[in-house]
The first five atom37 places (N, CA, C, CB, O) and aatype in JSON, in Angstrom:
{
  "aatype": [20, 20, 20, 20, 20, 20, 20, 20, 20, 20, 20, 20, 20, 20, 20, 20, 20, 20, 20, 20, 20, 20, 20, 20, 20, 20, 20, 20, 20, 20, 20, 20, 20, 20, 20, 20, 20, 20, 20, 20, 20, 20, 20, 20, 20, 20, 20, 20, 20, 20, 20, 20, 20, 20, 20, 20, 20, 20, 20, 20, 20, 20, 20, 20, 20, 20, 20, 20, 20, 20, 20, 20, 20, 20, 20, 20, 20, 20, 20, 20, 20, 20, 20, 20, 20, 20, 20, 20, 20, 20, 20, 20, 20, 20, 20, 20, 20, 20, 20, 20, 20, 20, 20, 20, 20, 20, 20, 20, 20, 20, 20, 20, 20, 20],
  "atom_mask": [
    [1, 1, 1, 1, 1],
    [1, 1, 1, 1, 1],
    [1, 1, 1, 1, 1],
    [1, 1, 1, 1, 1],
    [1, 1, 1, 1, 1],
    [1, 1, 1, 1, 1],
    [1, 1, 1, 1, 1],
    [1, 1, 1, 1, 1],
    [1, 1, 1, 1, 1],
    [1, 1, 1, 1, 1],
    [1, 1, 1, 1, 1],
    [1, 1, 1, 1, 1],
    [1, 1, 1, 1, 1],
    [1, 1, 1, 1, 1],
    [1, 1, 1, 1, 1],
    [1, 1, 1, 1, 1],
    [1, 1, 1, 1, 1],
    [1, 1, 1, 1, 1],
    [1, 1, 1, 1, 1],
    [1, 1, 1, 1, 1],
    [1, 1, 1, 1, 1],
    [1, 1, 1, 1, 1],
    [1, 1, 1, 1, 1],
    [1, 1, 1, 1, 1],
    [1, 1, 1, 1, 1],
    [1, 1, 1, 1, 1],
    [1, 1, 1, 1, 1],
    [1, 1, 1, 1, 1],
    [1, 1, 1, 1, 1],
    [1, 1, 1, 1, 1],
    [1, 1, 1, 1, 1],
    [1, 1, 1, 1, 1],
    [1, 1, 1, 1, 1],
    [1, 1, 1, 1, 1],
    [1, 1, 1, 1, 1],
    [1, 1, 1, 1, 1],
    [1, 1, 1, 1, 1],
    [1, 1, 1, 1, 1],
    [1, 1, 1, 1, 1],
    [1, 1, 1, 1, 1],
    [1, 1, 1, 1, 1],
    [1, 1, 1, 1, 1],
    [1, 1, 1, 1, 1],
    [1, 1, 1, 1, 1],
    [1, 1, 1, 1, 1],
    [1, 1, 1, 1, 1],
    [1, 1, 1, 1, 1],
    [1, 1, 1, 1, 1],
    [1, 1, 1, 1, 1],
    [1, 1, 1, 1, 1],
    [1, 1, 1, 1, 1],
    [1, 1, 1, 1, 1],
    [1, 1, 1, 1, 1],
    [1, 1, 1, 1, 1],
    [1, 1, 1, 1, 1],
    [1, 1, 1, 1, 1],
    [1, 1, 1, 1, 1],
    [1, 1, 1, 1, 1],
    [1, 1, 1, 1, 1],
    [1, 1, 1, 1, 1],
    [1, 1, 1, 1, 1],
    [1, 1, 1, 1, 1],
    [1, 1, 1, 1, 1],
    [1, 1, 1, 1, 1],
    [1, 1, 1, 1, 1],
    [1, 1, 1, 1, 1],
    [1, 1, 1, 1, 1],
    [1, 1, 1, 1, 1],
    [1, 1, 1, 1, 1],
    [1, 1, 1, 1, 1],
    [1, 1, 1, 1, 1],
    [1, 1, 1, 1, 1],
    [1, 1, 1, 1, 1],
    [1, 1, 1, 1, 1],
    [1, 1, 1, 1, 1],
    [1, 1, 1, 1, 1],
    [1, 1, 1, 1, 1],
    [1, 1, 1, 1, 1],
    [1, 1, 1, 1, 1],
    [1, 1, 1, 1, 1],
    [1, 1, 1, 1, 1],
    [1, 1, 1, 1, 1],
    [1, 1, 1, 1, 1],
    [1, 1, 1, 1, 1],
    [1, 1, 1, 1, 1],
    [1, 1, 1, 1, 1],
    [1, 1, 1, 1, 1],
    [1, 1, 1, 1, 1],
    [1, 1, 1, 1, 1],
    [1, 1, 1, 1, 1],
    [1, 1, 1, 1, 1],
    [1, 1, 1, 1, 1],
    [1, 1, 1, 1, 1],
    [1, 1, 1, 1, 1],
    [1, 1, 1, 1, 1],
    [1, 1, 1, 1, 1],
    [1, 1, 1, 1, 1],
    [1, 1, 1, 1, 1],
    [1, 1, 1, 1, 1],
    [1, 1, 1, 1, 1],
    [1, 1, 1, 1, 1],
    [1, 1, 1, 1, 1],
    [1, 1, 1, 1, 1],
    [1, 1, 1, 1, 1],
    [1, 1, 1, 1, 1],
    [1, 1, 1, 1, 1],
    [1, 1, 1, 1, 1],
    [1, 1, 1, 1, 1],
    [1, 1, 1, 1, 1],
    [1, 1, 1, 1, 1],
    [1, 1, 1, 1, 1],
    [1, 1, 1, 1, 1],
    [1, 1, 1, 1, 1],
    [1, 1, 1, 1, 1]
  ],
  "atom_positions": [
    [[14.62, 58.68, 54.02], [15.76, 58.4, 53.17], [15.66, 56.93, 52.72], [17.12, 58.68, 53.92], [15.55, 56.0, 53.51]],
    [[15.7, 56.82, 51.44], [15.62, 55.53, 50.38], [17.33, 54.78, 50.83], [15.45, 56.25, 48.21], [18.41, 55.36, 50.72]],
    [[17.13, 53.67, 51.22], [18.57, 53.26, 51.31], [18.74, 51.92, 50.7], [19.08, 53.22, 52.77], [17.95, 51.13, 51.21]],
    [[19.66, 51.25, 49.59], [19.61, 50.17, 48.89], [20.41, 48.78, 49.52], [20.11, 50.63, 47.62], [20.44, 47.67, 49.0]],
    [[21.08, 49.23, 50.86], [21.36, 48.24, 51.84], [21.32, 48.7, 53.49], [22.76, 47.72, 51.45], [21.33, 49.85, 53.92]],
    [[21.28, 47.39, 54.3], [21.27, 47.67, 55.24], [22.02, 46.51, 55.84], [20.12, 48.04, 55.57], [22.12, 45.35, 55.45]],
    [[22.77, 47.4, 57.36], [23.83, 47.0, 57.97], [23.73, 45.21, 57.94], [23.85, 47.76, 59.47], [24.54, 44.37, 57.55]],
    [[22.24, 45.08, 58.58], [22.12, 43.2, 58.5], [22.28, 42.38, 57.44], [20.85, 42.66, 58.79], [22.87, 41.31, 57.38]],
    [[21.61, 43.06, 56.5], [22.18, 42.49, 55.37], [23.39, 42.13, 54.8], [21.91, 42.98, 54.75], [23.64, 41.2, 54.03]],
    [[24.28, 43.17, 55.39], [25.67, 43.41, 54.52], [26.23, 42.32, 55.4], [26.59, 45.15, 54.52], [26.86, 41.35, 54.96]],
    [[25.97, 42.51, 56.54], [26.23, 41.37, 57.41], [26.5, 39.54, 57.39], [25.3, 41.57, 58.0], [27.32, 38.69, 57.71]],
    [[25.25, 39.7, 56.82], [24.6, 38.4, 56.37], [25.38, 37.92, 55.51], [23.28, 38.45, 55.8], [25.71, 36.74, 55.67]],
    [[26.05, 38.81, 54.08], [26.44, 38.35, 53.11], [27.71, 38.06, 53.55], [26.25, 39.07, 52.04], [28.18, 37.0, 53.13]],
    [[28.46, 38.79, 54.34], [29.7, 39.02, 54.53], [30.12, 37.56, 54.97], [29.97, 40.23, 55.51], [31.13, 36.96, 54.6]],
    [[28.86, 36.99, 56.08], [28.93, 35.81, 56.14], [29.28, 34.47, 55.43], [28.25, 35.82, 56.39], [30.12, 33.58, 55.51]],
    [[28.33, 34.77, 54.8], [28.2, 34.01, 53.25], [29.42, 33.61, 53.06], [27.75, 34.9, 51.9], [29.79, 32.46, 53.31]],
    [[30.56, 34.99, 52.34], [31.38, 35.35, 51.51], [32.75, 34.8, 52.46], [31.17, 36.96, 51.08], [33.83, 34.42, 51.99]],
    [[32.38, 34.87, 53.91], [33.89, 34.45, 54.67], [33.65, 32.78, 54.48], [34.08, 35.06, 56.73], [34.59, 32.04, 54.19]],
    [[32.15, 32.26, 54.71], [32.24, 31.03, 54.08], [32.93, 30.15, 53.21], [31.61, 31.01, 53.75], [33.41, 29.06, 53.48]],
    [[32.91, 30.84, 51.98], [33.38, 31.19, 50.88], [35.0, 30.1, 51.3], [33.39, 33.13, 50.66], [35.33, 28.91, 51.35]],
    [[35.58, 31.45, 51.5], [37.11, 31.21, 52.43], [37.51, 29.34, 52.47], [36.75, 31.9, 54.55], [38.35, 28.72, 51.82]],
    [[36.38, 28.79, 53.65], [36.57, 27.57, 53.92], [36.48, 26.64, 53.26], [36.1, 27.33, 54.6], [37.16, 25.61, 53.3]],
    [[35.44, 26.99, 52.43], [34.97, 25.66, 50.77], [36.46, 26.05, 50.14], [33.02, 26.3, 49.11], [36.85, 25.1, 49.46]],
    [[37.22, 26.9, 50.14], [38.67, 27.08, 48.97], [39.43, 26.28, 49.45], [39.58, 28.54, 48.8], [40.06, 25.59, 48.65]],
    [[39.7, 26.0, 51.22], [40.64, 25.84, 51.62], [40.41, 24.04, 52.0], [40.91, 26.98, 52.63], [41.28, 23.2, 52.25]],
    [[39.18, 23.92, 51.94], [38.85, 22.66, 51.89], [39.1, 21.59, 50.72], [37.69, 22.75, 52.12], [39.27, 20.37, 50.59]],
    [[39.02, 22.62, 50.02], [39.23, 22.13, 48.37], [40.85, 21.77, 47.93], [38.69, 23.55, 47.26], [41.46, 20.99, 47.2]],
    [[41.03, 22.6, 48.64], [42.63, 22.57, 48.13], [42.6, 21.84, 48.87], [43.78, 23.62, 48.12], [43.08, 21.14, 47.98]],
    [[42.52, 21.22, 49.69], [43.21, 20.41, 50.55], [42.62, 18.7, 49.93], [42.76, 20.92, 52.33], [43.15, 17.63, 50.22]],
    [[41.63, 18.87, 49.18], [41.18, 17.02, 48.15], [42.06, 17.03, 47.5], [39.74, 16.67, 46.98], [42.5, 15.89, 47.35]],
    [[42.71, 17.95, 46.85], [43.61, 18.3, 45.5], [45.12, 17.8, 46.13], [43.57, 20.29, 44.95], [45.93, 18.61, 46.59]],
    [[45.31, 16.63, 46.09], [46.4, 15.86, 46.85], [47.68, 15.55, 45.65], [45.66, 14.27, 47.55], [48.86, 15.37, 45.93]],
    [[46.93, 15.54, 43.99], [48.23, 14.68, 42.86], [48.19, 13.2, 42.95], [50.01, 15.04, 43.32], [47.1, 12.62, 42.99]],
    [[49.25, 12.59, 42.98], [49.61, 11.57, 43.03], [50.19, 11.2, 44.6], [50.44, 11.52, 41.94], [50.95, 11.98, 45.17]],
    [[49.92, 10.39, 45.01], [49.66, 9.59, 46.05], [50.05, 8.0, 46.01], [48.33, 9.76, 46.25], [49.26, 7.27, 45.4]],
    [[51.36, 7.32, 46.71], [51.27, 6.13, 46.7], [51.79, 5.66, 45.62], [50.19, 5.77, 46.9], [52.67, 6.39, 45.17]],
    [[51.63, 4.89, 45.14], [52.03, 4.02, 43.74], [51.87, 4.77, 42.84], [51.29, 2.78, 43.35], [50.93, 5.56, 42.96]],
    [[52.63, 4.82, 41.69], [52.5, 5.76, 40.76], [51.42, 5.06, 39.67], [53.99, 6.16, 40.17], [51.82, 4.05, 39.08]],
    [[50.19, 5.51, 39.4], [49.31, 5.22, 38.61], [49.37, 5.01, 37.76], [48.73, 5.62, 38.5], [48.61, 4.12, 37.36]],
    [[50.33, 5.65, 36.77], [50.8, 5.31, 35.36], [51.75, 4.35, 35.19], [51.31, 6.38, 34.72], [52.37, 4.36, 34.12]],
    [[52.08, 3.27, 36.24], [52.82, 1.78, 35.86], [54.64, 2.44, 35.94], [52.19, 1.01, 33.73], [54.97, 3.52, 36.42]],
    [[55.08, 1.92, 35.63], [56.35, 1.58, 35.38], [56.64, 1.18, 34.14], [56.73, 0.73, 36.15], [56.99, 0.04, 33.84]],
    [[56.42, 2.65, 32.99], [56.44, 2.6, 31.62], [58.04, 2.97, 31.28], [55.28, 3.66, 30.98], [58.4, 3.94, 31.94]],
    [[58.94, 2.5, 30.52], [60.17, 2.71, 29.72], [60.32, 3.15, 28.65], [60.72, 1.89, 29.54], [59.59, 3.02, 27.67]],
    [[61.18, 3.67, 28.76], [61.47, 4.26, 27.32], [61.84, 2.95, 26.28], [62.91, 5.44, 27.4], [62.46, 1.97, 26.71]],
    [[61.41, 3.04, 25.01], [61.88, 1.3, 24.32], [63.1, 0.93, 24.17], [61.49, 0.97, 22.88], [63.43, -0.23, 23.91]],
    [[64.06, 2.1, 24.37], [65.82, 1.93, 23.86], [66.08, 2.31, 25.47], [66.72, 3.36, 22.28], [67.3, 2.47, 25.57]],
    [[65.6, 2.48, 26.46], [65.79, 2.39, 27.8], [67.16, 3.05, 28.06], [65.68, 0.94, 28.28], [68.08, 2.74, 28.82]],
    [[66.99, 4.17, 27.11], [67.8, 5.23, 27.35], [68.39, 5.5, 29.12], [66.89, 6.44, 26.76], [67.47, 5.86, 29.85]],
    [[69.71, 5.36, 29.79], [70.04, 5.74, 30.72], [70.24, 7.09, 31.12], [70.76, 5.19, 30.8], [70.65, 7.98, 30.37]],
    [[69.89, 7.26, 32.55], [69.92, 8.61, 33.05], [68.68, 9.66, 32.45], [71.38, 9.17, 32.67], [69.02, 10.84, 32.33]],
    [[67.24, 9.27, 32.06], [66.21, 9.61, 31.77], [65.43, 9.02, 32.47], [66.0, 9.55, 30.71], [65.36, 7.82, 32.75]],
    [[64.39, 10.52, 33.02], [63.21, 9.64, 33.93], [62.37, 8.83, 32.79], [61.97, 10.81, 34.94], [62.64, 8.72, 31.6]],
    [[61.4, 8.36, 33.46], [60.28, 7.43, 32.49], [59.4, 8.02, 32.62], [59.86, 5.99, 32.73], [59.11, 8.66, 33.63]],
    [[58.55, 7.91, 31.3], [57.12, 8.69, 31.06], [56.52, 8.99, 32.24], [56.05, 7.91, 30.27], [56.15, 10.06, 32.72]],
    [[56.47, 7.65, 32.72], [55.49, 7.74, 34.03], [56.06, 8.92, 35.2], [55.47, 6.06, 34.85], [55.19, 9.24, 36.01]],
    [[57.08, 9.41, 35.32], [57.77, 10.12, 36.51], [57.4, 11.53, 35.34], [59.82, 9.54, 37.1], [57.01, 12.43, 36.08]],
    [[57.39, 11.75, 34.68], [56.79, 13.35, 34.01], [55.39, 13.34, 33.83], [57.37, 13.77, 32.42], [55.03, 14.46, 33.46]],
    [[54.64, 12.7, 33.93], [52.91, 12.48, 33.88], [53.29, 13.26, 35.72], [51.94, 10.09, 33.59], [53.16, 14.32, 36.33]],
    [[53.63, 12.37, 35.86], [53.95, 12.7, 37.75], [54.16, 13.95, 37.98], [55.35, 12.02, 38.49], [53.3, 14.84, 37.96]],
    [[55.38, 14.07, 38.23], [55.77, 15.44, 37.78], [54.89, 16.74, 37.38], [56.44, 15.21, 36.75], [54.86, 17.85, 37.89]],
    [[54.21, 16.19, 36.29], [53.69, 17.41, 35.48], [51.7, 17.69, 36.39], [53.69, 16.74, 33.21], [50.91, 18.63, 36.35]],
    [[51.66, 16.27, 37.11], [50.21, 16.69, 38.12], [50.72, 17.22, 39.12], [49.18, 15.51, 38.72], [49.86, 17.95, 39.61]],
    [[51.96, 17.27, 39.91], [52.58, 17.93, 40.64], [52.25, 19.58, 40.61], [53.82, 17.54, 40.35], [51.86, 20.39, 41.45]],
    [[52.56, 19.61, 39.46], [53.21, 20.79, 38.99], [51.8, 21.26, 38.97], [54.24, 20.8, 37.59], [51.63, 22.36, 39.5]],
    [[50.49, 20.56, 38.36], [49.48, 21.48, 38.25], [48.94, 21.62, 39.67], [48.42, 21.07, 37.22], [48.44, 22.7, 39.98]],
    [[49.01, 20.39, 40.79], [47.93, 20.33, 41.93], [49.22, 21.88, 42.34], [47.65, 18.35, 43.28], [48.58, 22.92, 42.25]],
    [[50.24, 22.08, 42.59], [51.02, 23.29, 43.46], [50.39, 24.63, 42.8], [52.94, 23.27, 43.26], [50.61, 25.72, 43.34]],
    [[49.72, 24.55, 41.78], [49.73, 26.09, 41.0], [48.11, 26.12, 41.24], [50.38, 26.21, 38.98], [47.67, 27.26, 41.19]],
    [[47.24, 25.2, 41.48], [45.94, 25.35, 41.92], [45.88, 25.55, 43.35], [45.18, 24.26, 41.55], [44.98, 26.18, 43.92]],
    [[46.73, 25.08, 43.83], [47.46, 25.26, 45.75], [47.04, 26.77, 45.78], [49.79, 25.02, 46.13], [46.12, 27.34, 46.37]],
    [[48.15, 27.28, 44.85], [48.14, 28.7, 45.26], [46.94, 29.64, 44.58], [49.58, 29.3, 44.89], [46.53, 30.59, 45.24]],
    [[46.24, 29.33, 42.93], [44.4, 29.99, 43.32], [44.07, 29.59, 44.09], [43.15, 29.82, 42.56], [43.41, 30.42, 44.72]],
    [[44.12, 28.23, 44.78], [43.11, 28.33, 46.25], [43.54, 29.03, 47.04], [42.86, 27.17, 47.08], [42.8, 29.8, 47.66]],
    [[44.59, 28.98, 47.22], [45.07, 30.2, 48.8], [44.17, 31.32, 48.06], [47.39, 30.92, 49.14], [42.98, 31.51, 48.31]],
    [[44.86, 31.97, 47.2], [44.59, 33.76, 46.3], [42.91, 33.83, 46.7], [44.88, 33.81, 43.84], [42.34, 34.75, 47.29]],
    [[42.42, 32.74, 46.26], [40.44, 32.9, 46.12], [40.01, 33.05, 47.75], [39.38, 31.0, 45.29], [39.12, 33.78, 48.17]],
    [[40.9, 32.15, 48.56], [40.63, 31.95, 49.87], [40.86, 33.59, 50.45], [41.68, 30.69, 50.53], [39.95, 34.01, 51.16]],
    [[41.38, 34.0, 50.33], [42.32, 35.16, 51.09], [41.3, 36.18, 50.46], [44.29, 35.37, 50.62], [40.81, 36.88, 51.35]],
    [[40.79, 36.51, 49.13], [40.0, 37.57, 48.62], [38.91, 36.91, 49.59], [39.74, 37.75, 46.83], [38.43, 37.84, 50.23]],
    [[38.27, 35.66, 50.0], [37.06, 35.88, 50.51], [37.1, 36.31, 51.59], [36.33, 35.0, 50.52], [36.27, 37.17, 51.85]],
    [[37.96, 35.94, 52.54], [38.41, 36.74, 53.8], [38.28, 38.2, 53.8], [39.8, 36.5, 54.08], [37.51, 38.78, 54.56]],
    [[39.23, 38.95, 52.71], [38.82, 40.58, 52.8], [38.04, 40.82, 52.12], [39.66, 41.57, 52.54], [38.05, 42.04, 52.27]],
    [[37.09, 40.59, 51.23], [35.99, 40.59, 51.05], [34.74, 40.5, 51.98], [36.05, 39.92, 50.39], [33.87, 41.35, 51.82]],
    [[34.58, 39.52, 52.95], [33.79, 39.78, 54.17], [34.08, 40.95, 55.29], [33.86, 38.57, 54.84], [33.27, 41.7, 55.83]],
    [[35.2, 40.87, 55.42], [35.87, 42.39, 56.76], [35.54, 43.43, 55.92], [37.97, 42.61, 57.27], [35.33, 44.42, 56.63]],
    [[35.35, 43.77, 54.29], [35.83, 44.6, 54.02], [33.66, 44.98, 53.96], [37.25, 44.51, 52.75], [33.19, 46.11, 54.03]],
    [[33.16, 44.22, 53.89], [31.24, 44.02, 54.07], [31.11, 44.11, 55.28], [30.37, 42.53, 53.64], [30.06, 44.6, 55.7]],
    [[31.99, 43.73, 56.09], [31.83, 44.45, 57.96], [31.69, 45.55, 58.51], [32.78, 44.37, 58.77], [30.92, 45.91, 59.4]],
    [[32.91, 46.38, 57.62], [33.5, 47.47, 57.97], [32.05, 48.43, 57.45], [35.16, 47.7, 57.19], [31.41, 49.24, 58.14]],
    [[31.89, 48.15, 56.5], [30.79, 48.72, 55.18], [29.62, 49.08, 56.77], [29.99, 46.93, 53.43], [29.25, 50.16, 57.23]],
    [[29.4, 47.96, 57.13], [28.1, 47.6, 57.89], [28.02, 48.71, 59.26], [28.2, 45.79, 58.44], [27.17, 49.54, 59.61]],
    [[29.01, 48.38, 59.68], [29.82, 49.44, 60.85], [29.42, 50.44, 60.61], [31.34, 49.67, 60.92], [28.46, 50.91, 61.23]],
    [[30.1, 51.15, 59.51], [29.9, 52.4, 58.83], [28.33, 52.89, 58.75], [30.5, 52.22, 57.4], [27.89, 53.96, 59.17]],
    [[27.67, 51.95, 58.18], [26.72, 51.89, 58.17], [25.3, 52.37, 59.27], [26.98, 50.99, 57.88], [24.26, 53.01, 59.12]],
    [[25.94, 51.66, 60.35], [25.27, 51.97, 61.73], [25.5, 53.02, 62.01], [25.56, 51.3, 62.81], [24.6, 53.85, 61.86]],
    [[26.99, 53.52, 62.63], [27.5, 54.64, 62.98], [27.12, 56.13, 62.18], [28.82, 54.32, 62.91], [27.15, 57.2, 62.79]],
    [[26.83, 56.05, 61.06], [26.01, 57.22, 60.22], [24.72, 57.14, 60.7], [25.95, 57.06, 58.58], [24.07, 58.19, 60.76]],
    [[24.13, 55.86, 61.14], [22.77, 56.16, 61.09], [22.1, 56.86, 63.18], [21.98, 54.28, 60.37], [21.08, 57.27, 63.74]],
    [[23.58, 56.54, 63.51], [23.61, 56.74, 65.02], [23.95, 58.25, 64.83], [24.79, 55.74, 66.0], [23.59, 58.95, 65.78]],
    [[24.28, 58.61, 64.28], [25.09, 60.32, 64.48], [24.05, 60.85, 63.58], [27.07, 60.7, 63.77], [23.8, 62.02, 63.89]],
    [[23.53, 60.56, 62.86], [22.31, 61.1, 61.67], [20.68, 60.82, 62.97], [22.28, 59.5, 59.58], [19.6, 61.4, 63.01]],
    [[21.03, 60.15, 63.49], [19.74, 59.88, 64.95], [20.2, 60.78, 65.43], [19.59, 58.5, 66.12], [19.81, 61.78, 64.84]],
    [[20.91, 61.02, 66.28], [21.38, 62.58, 67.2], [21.29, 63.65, 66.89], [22.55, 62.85, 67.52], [20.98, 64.43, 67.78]],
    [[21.49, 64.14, 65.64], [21.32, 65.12, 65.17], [20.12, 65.87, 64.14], [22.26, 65.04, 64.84], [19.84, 66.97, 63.68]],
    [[19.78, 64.84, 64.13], [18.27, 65.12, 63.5], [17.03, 65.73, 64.34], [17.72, 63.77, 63.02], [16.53, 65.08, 65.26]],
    [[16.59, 66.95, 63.98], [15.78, 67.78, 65.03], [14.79, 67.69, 64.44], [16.09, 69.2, 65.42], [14.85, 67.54, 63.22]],
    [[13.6, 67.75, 65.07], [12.2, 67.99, 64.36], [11.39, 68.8, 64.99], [11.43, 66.84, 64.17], [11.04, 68.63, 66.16]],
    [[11.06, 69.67, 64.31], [10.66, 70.82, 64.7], [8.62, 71.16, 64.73], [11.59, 71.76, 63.61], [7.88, 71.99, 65.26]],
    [[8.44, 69.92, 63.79], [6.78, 70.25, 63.58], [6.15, 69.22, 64.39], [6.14, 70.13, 61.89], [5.02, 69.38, 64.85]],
    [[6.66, 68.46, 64.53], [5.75, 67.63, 65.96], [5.15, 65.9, 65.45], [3.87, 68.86, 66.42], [4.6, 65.02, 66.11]],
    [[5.66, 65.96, 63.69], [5.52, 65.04, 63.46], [5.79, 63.9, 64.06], [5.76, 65.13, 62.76], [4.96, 63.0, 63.95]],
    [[6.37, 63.79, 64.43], [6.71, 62.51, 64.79], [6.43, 61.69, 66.33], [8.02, 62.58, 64.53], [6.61, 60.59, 66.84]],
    [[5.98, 62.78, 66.62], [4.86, 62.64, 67.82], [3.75, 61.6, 67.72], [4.1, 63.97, 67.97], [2.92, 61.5, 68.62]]
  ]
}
């Protein structure tokens, strides 16, 4: 029987792929925003309009807003690589266990294999 994977293999990758997982979660975790002093100065509005943030606090704001929404593709990417590897485990499992019950039951009758 021609077979186009095998259990070690699937194994191997699954590895790979839970890898995967840790580079997301590592990543997200450089992805910090703004930090400390606000980088964009202490810019005003020119008529210093009251009760309005300043440019600089919506630049802020608005990297906020992107580092939290990349937060969560990293979780989403992190979490598919996770069941993505169990789900190349299970595969592998499967894999064996057919080839253990397909060993038992396989009779040979002409001596080939002698």
């Amino acid at each position: 029987m021609k077979r186009h994977s095998d259990p070690d293999s699937m194994e191997h990758v699954a590895g790979r792929v839970e890898a995967l997982h840790d580079h997301f979660k590592e990543s997200k975790e450089k992805m910090v925003g703004v930090t400390g002093q606000n980088p964009f100065g202490d810019i005003r509005h020119p008529d210093e309009r009251p009760g309005e943030p300043h440019p600089s606090e919506h630049a802020v704001n608005a990297l906020h807003g992107f580092r939290d929404r990349m937060h969560t593709q990293f979780d989403a990417a992190a979490t598919l690589m996770n069941s993505t590897g169990g789900a190349l485990r299970e595969a592998a499992r499967a894999l064996r266990e057919t080839d253990a019950a397909a060993a038992d039951s396989v009779t040979v009758k002409d001596g080939s294999l002698d």
